[in-house]
XYZ file of C-alpha atoms in Angstrom:
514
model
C 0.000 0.000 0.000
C 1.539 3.389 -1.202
C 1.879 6.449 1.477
C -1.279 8.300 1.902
C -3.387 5.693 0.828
C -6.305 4.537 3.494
C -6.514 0.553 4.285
C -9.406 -1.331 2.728
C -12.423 -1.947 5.157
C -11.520 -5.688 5.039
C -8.320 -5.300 6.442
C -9.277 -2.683 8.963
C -11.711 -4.937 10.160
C -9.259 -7.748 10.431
C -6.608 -5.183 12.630
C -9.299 -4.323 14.808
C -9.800 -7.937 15.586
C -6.077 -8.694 16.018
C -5.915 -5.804 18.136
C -9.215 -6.926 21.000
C -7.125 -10.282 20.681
C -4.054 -9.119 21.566
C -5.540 -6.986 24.812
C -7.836 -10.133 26.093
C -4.483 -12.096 26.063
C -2.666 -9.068 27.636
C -5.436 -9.262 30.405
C -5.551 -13.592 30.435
C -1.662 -13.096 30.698
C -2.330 -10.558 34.005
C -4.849 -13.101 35.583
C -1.809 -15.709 34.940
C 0.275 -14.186 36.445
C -1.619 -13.151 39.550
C -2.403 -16.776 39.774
C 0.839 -17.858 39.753
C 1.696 -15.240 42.283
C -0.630 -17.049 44.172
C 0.312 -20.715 43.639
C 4.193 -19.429 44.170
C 3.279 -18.508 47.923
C 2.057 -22.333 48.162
C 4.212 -23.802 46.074
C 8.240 -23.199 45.921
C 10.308 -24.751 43.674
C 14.376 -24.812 44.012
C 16.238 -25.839 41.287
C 18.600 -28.617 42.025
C 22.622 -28.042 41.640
C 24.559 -30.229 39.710
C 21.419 -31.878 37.776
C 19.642 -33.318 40.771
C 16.147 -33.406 41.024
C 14.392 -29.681 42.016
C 13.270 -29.283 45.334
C 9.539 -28.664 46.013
C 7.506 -27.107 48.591
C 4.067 -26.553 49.417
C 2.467 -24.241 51.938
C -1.236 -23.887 52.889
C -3.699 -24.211 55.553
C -5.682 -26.850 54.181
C -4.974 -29.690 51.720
C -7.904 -32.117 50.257
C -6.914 -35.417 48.430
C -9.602 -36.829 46.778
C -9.823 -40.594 45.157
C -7.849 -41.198 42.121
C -10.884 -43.579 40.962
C -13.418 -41.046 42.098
C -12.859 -37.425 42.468
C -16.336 -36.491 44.159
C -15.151 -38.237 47.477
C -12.119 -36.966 49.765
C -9.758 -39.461 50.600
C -7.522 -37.273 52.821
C -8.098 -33.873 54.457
C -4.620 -31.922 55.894
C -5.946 -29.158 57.693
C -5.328 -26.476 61.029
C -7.567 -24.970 63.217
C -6.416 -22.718 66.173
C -4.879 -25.724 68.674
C -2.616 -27.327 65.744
C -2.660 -29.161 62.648
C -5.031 -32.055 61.838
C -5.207 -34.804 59.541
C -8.436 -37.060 58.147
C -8.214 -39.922 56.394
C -11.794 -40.639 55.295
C -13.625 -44.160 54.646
C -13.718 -44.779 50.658
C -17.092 -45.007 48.793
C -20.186 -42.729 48.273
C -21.950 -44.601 51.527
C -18.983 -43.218 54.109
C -17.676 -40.642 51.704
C -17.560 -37.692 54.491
C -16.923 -40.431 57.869
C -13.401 -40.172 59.265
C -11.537 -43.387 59.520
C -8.244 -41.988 61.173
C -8.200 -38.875 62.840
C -4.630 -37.264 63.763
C -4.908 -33.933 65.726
C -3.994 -31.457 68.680
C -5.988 -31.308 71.478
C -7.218 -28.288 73.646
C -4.826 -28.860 76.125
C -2.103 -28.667 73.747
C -1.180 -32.638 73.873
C -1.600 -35.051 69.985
C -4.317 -37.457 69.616
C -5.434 -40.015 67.553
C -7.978 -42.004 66.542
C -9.602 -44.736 64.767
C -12.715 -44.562 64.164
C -15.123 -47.680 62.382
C -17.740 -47.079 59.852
C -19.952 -46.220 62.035
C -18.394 -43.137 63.402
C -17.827 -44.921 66.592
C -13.911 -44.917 68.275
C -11.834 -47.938 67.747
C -8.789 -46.642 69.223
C -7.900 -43.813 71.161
C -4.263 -42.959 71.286
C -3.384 -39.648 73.450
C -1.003 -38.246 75.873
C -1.763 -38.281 79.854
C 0.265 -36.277 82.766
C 3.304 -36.650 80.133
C 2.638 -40.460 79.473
C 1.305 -42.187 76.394
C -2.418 -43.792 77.041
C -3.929 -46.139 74.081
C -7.284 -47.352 74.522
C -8.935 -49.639 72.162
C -12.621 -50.128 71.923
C -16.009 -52.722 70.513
C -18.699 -51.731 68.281
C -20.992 -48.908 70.746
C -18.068 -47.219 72.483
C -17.626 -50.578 74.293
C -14.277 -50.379 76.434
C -12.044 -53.532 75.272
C -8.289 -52.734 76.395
C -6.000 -49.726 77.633
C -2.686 -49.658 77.427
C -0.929 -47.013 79.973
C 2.531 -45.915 80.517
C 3.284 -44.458 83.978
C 6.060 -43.087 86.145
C 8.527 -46.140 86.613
C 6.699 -48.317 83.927
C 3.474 -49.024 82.728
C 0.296 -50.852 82.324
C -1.989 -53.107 80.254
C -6.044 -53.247 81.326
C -8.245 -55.951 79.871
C -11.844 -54.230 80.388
C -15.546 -55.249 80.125
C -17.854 -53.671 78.236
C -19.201 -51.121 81.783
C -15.623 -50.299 81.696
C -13.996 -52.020 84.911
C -10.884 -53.661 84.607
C -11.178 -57.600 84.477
C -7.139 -58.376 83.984
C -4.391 -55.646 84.463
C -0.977 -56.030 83.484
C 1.251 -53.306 85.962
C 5.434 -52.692 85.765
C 6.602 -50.600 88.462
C 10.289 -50.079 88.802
C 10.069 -48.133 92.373
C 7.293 -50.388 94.006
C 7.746 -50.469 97.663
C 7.447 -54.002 99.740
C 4.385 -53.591 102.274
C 5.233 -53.542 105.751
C 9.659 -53.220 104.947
C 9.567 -49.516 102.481
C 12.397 -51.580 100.471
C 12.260 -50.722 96.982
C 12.143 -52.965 94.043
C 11.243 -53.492 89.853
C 7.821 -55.603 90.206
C 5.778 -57.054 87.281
C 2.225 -57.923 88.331
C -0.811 -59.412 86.418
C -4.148 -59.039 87.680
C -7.425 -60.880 87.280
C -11.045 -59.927 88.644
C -14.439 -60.461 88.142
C -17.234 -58.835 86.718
C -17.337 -56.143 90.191
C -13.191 -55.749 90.161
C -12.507 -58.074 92.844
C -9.282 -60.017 92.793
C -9.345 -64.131 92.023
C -5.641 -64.181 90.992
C -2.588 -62.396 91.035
C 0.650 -63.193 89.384
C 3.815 -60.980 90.845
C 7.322 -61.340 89.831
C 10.438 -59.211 90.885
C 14.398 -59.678 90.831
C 13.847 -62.235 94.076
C 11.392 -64.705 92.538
C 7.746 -65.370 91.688
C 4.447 -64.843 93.699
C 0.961 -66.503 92.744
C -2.287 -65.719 94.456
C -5.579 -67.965 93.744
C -8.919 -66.714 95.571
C -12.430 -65.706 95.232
C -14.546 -62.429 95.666
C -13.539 -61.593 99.061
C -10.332 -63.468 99.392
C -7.714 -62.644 96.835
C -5.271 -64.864 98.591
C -6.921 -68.112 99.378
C -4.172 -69.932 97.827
C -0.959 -68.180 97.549
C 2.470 -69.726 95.688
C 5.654 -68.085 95.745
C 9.069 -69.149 94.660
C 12.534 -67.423 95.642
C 15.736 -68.061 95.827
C 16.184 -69.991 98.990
C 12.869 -72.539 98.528
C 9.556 -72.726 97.208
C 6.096 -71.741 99.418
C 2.471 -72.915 99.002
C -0.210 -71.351 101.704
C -3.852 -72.145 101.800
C -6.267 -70.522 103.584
C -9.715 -71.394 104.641
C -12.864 -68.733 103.718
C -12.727 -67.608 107.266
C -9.279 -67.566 107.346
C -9.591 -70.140 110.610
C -7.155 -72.562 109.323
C -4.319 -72.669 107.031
C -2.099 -74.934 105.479
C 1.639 -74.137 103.940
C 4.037 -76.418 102.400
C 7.883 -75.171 101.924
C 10.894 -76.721 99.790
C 14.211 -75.580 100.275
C 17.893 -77.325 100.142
C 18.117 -78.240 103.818
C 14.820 -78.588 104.738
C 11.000 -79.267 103.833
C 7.990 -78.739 105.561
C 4.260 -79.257 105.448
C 2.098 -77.523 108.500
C -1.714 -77.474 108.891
C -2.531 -74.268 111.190
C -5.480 -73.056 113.207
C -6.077 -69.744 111.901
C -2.551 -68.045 109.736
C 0.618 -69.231 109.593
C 2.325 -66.715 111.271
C -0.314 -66.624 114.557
C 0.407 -68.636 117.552
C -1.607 -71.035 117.450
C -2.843 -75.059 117.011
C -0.561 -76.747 114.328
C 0.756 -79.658 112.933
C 3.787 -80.015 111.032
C 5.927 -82.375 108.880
C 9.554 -81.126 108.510
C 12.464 -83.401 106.715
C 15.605 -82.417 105.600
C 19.502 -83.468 105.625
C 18.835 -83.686 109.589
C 16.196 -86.476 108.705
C 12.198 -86.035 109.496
C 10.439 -84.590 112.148
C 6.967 -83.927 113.142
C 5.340 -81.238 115.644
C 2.305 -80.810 117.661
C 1.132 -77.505 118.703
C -1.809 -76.937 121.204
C -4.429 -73.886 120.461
C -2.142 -71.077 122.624
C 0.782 -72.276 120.051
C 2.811 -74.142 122.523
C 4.301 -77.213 121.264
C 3.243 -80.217 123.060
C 5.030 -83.248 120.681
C 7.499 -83.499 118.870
C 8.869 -86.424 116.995
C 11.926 -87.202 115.420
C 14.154 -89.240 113.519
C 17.800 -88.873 112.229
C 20.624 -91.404 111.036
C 19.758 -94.567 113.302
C 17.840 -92.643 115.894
C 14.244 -91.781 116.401
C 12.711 -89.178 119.521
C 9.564 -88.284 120.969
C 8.959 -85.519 123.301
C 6.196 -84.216 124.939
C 6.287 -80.699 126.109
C 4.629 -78.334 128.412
C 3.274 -74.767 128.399
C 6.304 -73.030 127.489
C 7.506 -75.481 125.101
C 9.982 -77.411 127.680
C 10.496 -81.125 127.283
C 8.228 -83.236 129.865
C 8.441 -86.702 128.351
C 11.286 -87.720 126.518
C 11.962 -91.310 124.079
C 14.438 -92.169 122.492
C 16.208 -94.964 120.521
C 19.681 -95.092 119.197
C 19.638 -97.960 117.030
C 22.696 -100.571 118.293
C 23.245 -98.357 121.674
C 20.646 -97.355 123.669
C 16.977 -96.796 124.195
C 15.685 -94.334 126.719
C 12.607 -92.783 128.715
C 13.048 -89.603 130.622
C 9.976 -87.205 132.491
C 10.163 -84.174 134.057
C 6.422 -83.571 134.905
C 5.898 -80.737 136.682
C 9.742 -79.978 137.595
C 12.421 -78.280 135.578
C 14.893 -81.317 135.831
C 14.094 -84.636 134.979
C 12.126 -87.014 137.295
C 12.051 -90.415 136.111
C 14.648 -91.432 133.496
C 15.197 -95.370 131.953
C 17.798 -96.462 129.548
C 18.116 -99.517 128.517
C 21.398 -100.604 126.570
C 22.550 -104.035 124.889
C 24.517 -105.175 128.291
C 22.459 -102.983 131.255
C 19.310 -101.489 131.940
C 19.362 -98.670 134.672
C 15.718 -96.486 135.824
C 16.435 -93.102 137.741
C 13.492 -91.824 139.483
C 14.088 -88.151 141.155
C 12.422 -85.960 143.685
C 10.674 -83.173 141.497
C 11.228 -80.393 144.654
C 15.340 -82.006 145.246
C 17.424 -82.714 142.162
C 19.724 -84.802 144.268
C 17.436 -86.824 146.237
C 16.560 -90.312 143.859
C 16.247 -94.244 143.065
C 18.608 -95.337 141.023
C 18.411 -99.117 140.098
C 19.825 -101.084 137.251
C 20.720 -104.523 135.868
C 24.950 -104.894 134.527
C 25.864 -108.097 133.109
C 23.692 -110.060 135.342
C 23.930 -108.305 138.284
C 21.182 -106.199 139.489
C 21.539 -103.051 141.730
C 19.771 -100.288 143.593
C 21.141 -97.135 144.941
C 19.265 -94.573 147.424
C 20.482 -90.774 147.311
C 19.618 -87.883 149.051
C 21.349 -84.296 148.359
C 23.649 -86.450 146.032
C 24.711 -88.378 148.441
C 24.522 -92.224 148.503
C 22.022 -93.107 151.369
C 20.817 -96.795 150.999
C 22.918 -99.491 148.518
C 21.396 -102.816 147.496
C 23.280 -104.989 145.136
C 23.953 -108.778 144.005
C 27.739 -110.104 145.112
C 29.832 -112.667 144.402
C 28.586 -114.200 147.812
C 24.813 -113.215 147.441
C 22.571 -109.882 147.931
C 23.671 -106.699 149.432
C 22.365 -103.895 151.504
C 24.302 -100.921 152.513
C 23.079 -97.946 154.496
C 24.949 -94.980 154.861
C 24.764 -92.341 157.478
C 23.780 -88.598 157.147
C 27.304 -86.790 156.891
C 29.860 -88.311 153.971
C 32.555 -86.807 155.877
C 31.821 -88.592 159.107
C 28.834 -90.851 158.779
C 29.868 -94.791 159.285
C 28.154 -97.211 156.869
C 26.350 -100.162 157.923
C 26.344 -103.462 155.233
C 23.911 -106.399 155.420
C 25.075 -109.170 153.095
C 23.834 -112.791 152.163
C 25.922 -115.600 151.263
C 25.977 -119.430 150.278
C 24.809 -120.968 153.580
C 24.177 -117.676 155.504
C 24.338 -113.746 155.340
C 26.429 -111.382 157.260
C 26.169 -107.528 158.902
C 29.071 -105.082 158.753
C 29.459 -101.702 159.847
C 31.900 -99.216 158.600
C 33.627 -95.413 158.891
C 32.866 -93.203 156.355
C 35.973 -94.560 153.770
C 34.289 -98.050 154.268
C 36.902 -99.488 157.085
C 34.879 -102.194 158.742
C 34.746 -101.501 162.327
C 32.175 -104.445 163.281
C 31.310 -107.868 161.564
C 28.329 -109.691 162.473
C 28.328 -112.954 160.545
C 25.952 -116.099 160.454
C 28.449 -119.441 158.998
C 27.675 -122.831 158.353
C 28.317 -123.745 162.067
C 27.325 -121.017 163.856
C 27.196 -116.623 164.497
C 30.346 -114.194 164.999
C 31.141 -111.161 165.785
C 34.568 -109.412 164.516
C 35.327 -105.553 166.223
C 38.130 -103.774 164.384
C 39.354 -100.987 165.111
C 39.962 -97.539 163.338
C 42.274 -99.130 160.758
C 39.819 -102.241 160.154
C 42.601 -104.466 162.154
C 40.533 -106.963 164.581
C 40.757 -106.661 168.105
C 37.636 -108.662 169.459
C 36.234 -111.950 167.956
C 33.748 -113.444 169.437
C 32.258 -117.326 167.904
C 30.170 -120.051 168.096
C 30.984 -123.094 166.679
C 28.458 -125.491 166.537
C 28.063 -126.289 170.470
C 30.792 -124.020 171.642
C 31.094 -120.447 172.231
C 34.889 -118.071 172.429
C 36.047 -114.578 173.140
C 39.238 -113.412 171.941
C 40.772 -110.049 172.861
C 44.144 -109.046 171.121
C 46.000 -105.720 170.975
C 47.791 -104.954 168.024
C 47.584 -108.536 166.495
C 48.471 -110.239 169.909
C 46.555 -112.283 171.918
C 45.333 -110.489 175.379
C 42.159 -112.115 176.688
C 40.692 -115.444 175.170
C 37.273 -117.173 176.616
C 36.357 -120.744 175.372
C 32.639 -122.502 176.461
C 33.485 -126.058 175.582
C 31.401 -129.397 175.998
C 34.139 -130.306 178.722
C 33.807 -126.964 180.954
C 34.982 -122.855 180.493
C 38.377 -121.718 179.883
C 39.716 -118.257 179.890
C 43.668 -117.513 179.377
C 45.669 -113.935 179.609
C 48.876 -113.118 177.918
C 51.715 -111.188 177.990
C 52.230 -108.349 175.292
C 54.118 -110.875 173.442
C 51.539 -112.923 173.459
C 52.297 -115.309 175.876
C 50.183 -117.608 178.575
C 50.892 -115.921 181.222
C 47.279 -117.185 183.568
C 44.954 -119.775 182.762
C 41.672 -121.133 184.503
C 41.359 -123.606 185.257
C 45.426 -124.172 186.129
C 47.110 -126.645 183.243
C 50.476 -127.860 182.903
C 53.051 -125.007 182.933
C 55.636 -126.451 181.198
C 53.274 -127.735 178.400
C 50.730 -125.055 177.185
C 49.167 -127.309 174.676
C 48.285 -129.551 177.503
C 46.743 -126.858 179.254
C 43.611 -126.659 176.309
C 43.524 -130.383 176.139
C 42.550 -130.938 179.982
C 40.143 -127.599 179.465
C 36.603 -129.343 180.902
C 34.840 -130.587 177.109
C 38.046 -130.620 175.345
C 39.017 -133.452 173.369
């Protein structure tokens, strides 16, 4: 087209159209921009160095991802409110499209929570935080209470619930439990089980000592109670009323079985059963607790004693096997009374006063022999024994130091009386023989110094001083004769007179001598 010229009204029409088109995409471009403005404060991108892949970030208050398979439901909502942050994951499909299934959020109090929630709206776990410790609860169809899970100071804790809530089985870790009745601390592990109205039926307790097990019922948690440590095993059973008890123990030295009136640990009636490396025992215990029998037996020996009140032997037996068997009482004193042993070669029975230890009866039977011995303040008082010659009584006078002792004796054709000093001198004889009495005075050494004799028909005195004839007096069948002696022992009168110059002839012409 040449200067000056005008355009055609075709073309100006066509300029004029290029020209709106060119201002709406100015103004589209604006919009574009402003939008992208927009989408830049949500969406950064940084461009990776050295090829890598670019780095992107988004920024918004709420974020909505629907399903890839159907975009008019919401599969996930990101989203903050004025305590924190929140996520929903929703249930898929048109029927639960707006129900939460999992629900991940800040609470009022500041602390996260979560929770699971079924199709029908209704919690299926609860997961929160509690004084600083984690809590998880999980729940049945209707907001029914199934489990919670706890963590506490020092440990934590599992709860098995019914459906009003109360606990029917609770797992508990405590690492500063304290021991009743001691304040000792220790780790302990329990598990818990109760009925329907949370009362205990069993309880299993462990710690770094051993194991405890309690069996009951409503009202008695502990009817039955097992426990295990380090030294021995326990069992304990108690009645509904707690008025008797049983408890059975194991341990290395020893093991025991008791049935108790009332607990274990009251004083009161029991029996027990107790063996061990020191063999087998068992006790009787009257309803104060004092033990009135015990029996025993260890290597080749077996005991029974009966005690009193305060738990003192009264009755005592005992057998030694291959030595001895014995019987001892006390009764009603503190020392024994009455005691009998009886041993392969002798049997000996001791019976005491109860008021004076030393006054008794002792008597026994030694290879044959029997013997009896009466004592009073521990000294020997009356003596009867079996001799070589026959039986034997002794009596002994008040005072050991002084006291003489007086002897009566049998023998083979007659018996025999003797008296002695304290250190058993015999200071007088009086003895029956085949042919007749006698009497024999000593004197303080036991030396004789008067005899006096019957022999068959006849009758004699002698009288000696220190072994030498003095005085002698003969009754014969012929007539009396008496003689007198020098201190050497020599005739020196005789009557009636003999024959001076032979002194044998003087006995022969004695009236009745032969």
């Amino acid at each position: 087209m040449l200067r000056g010229t005008q355009p055609s009204t075709p073309m100006k029409e066509e300029l004029q159209l290029l020209q709106s088109s060119l201002e709406a995409m100015r103004a589209e471009l604006e919009e574009t921009k402003k939008r992208l403005t927009k989408i830049e404060k949500v969406v950064s991108i940084h461009e990776a160095r050295d090829g890598g892949e670019d780095e992107v970030t988004i920024e918004c208050t709420t974020l909505v991802v629907r399903q890839w398979n159907d975009r008019r439901w919401i599969a996930i909502h990101l989203g903050s409110g004025e305590d924190g942050g929140y996520i929903d994951v929703h249930h898929a499909g048109e029927e639960h499209a707006a129900k939460t299934a999992i629900g991940i959020g800040i609470q009022e109090d500041g602390e996260p929570h979560i929770q699971l929630r079924g199709k029908d709206w209704k919690v299926r776990a609860d997961t929160f935080i509690e004084n600083d410790h984690g809590t998880m609860a999980v729940l049945a169809p209707g907001n029914a209470p199934g489990a919670v899970m706890r963590a506490r100071p020092g440990g934590g804790s599992v709860s098995v619930l019914q459906p009003d809530g109360k606990a029917r089985a609770v797992l508990i870790h405590d690492e500063h439990h304290r021991l009743p009745g001691s304040g000792t601390v220790t780790p302990m592990t329990d598990l818990i089980f109760a009925t329907a109205n949370a009362k205990t039926v069993l309880k299993l307790s462990a710690n770094a000592d051993g194991g405890l097990m309690c069996v009951g019922h409503p009202g008695q948690p502990d009817a039955s109670v097992i426990m295990s440590r380090e030294e021995g095993a326990t069992i304990m059973l108690n009645s509904p009323a707690r008025k008797t008890s049983v408890s059975i123990a194991a341990m290395d030295g020893m093991a025991r079985m008791a049935a108790h009136q009332g607990q274990a640990h009251e004083s009161m009636a029991e029996a027990g059963i107790s063996a061990g490396a020191f063999g087998g025992s068992m006790e009787l215990r009257d309803c104060d607790g004092a033990k009135r029998l015990d029996l025993h037996a260890a290597e080749k020996a077996g005991t029974v004693h009966l005690c009193d009140d305060e738990g003192k032997v009264g009755v005592s037996l005992t057998h030694h096997v291959g030595s001895h068997s014995s019987l001892a009482m006390h009764g009603v004193a503190d020392h024994e009374c009455v005691r009998i042993i009886a041993k392969n070669d002798m049997s000996v029975m001791s019976v005491i006063a109860p008021d004076t230890p030393g006054t008794e009866i002792v008597s026994s039977v030694h290879a044959g022999a029997p013997f009896v011995m009466l004592r009073r303040g521990g000294h020997p008082k009356v003596m009867i024994n079996d001799g070589e010659q026959g039986g034997t009584v002794s009596a002994y006078g008040p005072d050991t130091e002084r006291a003489g002792i007086a002897t009566l004796s049998g023998g083979p054709l007659a018996g025999s009386v003797s008296l002695a000093s304290s250190d058993g001198i015999p200071l007088l004889s009086l003895d029956a023989t085949d042919h007749g009495g006698r009497l024999l005075i000593n004197n303080d050494l036991g030396f004789q110094r008067i005899a006096m004799g019957v022999y068959q028909e006849s009758a004699g005195l002698h009288l000696n001083h220190t072994g030498s004839l003095g005085v002698q007096a003969v009754a014969t069948p012929k007539g009396g004769l008496v003689s007198v002696c020098d201190a050497e022992g020599r005739y020196v009168e005789t009557m009636p007179q003999g024959d001076d110059d032979d002194d044998s002839q003087r006995w022969g012409k004695l009236p009745g001598a032969e």
